[in-house]
Amino acid sequence: MSAPPYPETPDGRYFVAKRRLWRRTDPDLDPKVRETAVRDLMAARRAVRDAADEEARRAARRSVDDAKRRLGERGPVWWSDGARDWTRFSPENSPYADWFAALDVGERTAAGF
């Protein structure tokens, strides 16, 4: 098994890319629900790319948002301990700062630093 392409926080809630924390998919999702949502997300991303006009692009982006919400990557958090959502924060400005500082150069580079 190979290492993930981006560093993942120790609690499994986020990965780091483009210098930001991004929420991971809910690990407790039923595999069939996840598969359907991922398929819908990919189709929606293609629709954004191929949109003929702004109206079609907006509709496609709504579909992307819907799929990401079903995956748990947006909307209410999927964890239940009351912890804040740190999505889009720099790991250096979050409770993950010490963990991130301890990563090796290769992992920090994969994260966009």
CSV table of C-alpha atoms in Angstrom, one decimal:
chain,number,residue,atom,x,y,z
A,1,MET,CA,0.0,0.0,0.0
A,2,SER,CA,1.4,3.4,-1.0
A,3,ALA,CA,1.4,6.6,1.0
A,4,PRO,CA,-1.4,9.0,0.4
A,5,PRO,CA,-0.6,11.8,-2.1
A,6,TYR,CA,-1.3,14.5,0.5
A,7,PRO,CA,-0.6,14.4,4.2
A,8,GLU,CA,-3.6,13.4,6.3
A,9,THR,CA,-4.1,14.7,9.8
A,10,PRO,CA,-3.7,12.2,12.6
A,11,ASP,CA,-7.4,12.2,13.4
A,12,GLY,CA,-8.3,11.5,9.7
A,13,ARG,CA,-10.5,14.5,9.3
A,14,TYR,CA,-8.5,16.5,6.8
A,15,PHE,CA,-5.8,16.3,4.2
A,16,VAL,CA,-3.5,19.2,3.3
A,17,ALA,CA,-3.3,20.5,-0.3
A,18,LYS,CA,-2.6,23.9,-1.7
A,19,ARG,CA,-1.5,25.0,1.7
A,20,ARG,CA,-5.0,24.4,3.2
A,21,LEU,CA,-6.8,21.8,5.3
A,22,TRP,CA,-9.6,20.1,3.3
A,23,ARG,CA,-12.2,17.9,4.9
A,24,ARG,CA,-12.0,14.2,4.0
A,25,THR,CA,-14.9,12.1,3.0
A,26,ASP,CA,-16.9,10.6,5.9
A,27,PRO,CA,-15.3,7.2,6.6
A,28,ASP,CA,-18.5,5.8,7.9
A,29,LEU,CA,-20.4,6.2,4.6
A,30,ASP,CA,-22.0,3.1,3.2
A,31,PRO,CA,-19.7,2.0,0.3
A,32,LYS,CA,-22.5,2.1,-2.2
A,33,VAL,CA,-23.6,5.6,-1.1
A,34,ARG,CA,-19.9,6.7,-1.4
A,35,GLU,CA,-19.5,5.1,-4.8
A,36,THR,CA,-22.7,6.8,-6.2
A,37,ALA,CA,-21.7,10.2,-4.7
A,38,VAL,CA,-18.2,10.0,-6.2
A,39,ARG,CA,-19.6,9.0,-9.6
A,40,ASP,CA,-22.0,12.0,-9.4
A,41,LEU,CA,-19.2,14.3,-8.3
A,42,MET,CA,-17.0,13.3,-11.3
A,43,ALA,CA,-19.9,13.8,-13.7
A,44,ALA,CA,-20.6,17.2,-12.2
A,45,ARG,CA,-17.0,18.2,-12.5
A,46,ARG,CA,-17.0,17.2,-16.1
A,47,ALA,CA,-20.3,19.2,-16.5
A,48,VAL,CA,-18.6,22.3,-15.0
A,49,ARG,CA,-15.7,21.9,-17.5
A,50,ASP,CA,-18.0,21.4,-20.5
A,51,ALA,CA,-20.7,24.0,-19.6
A,52,ALA,CA,-21.8,25.9,-22.7
A,53,ASP,CA,-22.9,29.0,-20.7
A,54,GLU,CA,-23.0,30.5,-17.3
A,55,GLU,CA,-26.4,29.1,-16.4
A,56,ALA,CA,-25.2,25.5,-17.2
A,57,ARG,CA,-22.0,26.2,-15.2
A,58,ARG,CA,-23.9,27.3,-12.1
A,59,ALA,CA,-26.2,24.2,-12.3
A,60,ALA,CA,-23.1,22.0,-12.6
A,61,ARG,CA,-21.5,23.7,-9.6
A,62,ARG,CA,-24.6,23.1,-7.6
A,63,SER,CA,-24.3,19.4,-8.5
A,64,VAL,CA,-20.7,19.4,-7.4
A,65,ASP,CA,-21.8,21.0,-4.1
A,66,ASP,CA,-24.5,18.4,-3.6
A,67,ALA,CA,-22.2,15.5,-4.2
A,68,LYS,CA,-19.6,16.9,-1.8
A,69,ARG,CA,-22.2,17.4,0.9
A,70,ARG,CA,-23.3,13.7,0.4
A,71,LEU,CA,-19.7,12.7,0.9
A,72,GLY,CA,-19.4,14.8,4.0
A,73,GLU,CA,-16.8,17.1,2.6
A,74,ARG,CA,-19.1,20.1,2.9
A,75,GLY,CA,-22.0,21.0,5.1
A,76,PRO,CA,-22.3,19.6,8.7
A,77,VAL,CA,-19.2,17.8,10.0
A,78,TRP,CA,-19.4,14.1,10.1
A,79,TRP,CA,-17.6,13.7,13.5
A,80,SER,CA,-19.6,14.0,16.7
A,81,ASP,CA,-17.2,15.3,19.4
A,82,GLY,CA,-18.1,18.9,18.8
A,83,ALA,CA,-14.7,19.9,17.3
A,84,ARG,CA,-14.7,22.9,15.1
A,85,ASP,CA,-14.4,22.6,11.3
A,86,TRP,CA,-11.0,23.8,10.2
A,87,THR,CA,-11.6,23.4,6.4
A,88,ARG,CA,-9.6,25.9,4.3
A,89,PHE,CA,-7.4,27.1,7.2
A,90,SER,CA,-3.7,26.8,6.8
A,91,PRO,CA,-2.5,23.9,9.0
A,92,GLU,CA,-0.1,26.4,10.6
A,93,ASN,CA,-3.0,28.5,11.9
A,94,SER,CA,-5.0,25.5,13.3
A,95,PRO,CA,-4.7,23.0,16.1
A,96,TYR,CA,-2.8,20.9,13.6
A,97,ALA,CA,0.2,23.3,13.6
A,98,ASP,CA,2.6,21.1,15.6
A,99,TRP,CA,1.7,18.0,13.6
A,100,PHE,CA,2.3,19.9,10.4
A,101,ALA,CA,5.6,21.3,11.5
A,102,ALA,CA,6.8,17.8,12.3
A,103,LEU,CA,6.2,16.5,8.8
A,104,ASP,CA,9.2,15.8,6.6
A,105,VAL,CA,10.1,18.0,3.6
A,106,GLY,CA,8.6,15.6,1.1
A,107,GLU,CA,5.2,15.6,2.9
A,108,ARG,CA,5.2,19.4,3.2
A,109,THR,CA,6.0,19.7,-0.5
A,110,ALA,CA,3.1,17.4,-1.4
A,111,ALA,CA,0.9,19.8,0.6
A,112,GLY,CA,2.0,22.8,-1.4
A,113,PHE,CA,4.5,24.3,1.0
